[in-house]
C-alpha cells in the first residue's frame, strides 16, 4: 500500500491501480446523482497545482477558498497542497468583519469562491484588503473570471515538471492549512496544522471503519471545519465514496436517495431527527401510541452487554417491528454507523439509536488537535454511554488538578498564526495542549467531558454550575430547540430558551390552540404553562445550584447563518449574552420562583428582529 505521510499522498492511492476508475465523490447536479472517478479527481487536482505555479505562487503562499461541500472543494484542497501552498478554507456565512480580518491576517494571495453570494459578501473586503488578492470563481459569477478559463490558458509541461519537484521537497511537518476558528469571543484564531497533524489523525481514526464494509457515506457538515474534513480524508483513505448532500434541508431526502451506510453529524442533527419521530408518535391512535412509547422506553434503557439476553432480544424485536424499522427507513434504511462530535450528545439518545440498529459513537477534540483526541468505536468494548470513548493510540491525555484535559501527541497544532503569545498560553513548555475542557477518565480509559473550563460559572452564592450539562438536559424536551444557561455572579441560574416551533405547532394543533405568529404562540398562557411543566420536570434531576429558576422564551430561532451558533451548532455564549443583555437582566429582579418572560418583538429592520 502507498505510504501516506502528506495529505496529497492520498491521490497516489488512486493512481495506477484498481481504484482509478471507481467513484470517489458523489454530487447531485440537475436532479441526478453523478459520481466523480479517481482519474477525474487526480486530473483536476494536478491542473489546479500547475495553474497556481503558472500564476507565480510559491511554496508557503496562502490560498483562501469559500466553497461548499462539493467535489471541487477536494480538487482545490489537493491542488493547493501538492503545489506547496497553504489552504485556508473559510465558511461562507461569516460576517464582513471576520472576512476582512481573515483575508488581511492570512495575507492570502488568491481567493476562490463558489457562488455569487460569496463574491457579494467579500467584494467590499477585497477592495480594501492590505494585500489585494486575486479572486476567481469555480462556477459562473458575475464580475469574476472563472478558474477554468485561467487553467485553459496555461502550457502545462513546464508547470508539470515544477509540480513534481515541489511534491518531492514537501515534508510531513510542513504547514498544510490554517483553519480559522469561529471566533465565539473576539476575532478568529488561525490554527496552523501540518500534513503530519492531519495524516496521523485520519489514519488512526480510519481503523475504526476498516472492517465495517462501508461503501458510501453522506457528507453535510462544512468541509472547512476540521471535523468533517478529517473524516473526508478517512473516506478517501479507505476507498469509501463520499456523497455530498445538497443542503441541510435536504439531508433526509438525500439519505433516502443515496442510502449510505454512515454519516457524521453534530448532536443537533440527531436531536432533531429524534424529535421528528417523537412528533409522529404523539399523533398515533391510543393503542399504537402506547406501543410507540413503550418502544422508546426500551430504547432509553438499552445496554450493549445485555442486548444478547433472550428477554432483551424479544423486547427489542417487538420495538423494532413497530417503531425502529420505520425510523431506519427515514434514514434511507441502510445507515448502520453514525459519528457524532462537536458538542455533547445526550446518552439516552445514543442508547436509543443503538437500540434502533444505528450505532452512534461520539468523538472529542478541537481544531487545535486535528481534531480527534478520543473516540468511541463500533465494537462493544469501544463504547461506554456518557463518554466520548477511548483516547486515540499515540495520543497522550492527562487531567490536571483543576480537572482540565491536557493533550500531547502528533495531532497537536503547530500554533496560532501570527499569535505566538496566544500559542504559548495554550501549549506549555512540555508540549501539553491545554484544551479548556473539564473531564475525567472513567475506568482509566473512557474519557468523559463535563464542561468547558471557561464556561463553568460560579453563582453569587459560591456554587459552581456547568451550563453545557444543564443545556443538554433541557434539550431532552421535544419542546426545546436550543438554550443558553446563564447565572454567573447571580444568585440563581436562568435560561434563554428557543422553542422547537415545529413540535410546538404540532402540539398546539392537537390541542386546538389558535395563533398567528411565533410571538403570539409563546405569549399564550397555556403554552407558557407547558414550558413551566417541562422545566420543573427537568429541574428534578439537577442539583440545586443548576436548577433553572427563571427563563425567557424567544420567538427567534438561532442558526449559524444569523450568528448565534458556531459552525458545529454550539451556542456562541458571549455573542448571545450581548444581544440578549436586556432579557437576561430582566430575569434577575430578585424573586425566587420560576416565572416567564417573553422575548419582545424588535422594531422592523432591527438587527435581531423576531420572526
XYZ file of C-alpha atoms in Angstrom, residues 139 149 355 519 546:
5
model
C -18.788 28.425 -11.282
C -10.575 29.924 -18.147
C -31.433 0.008 20.007
C -44.586 35.610 19.234
C -28.054 24.121 38.461
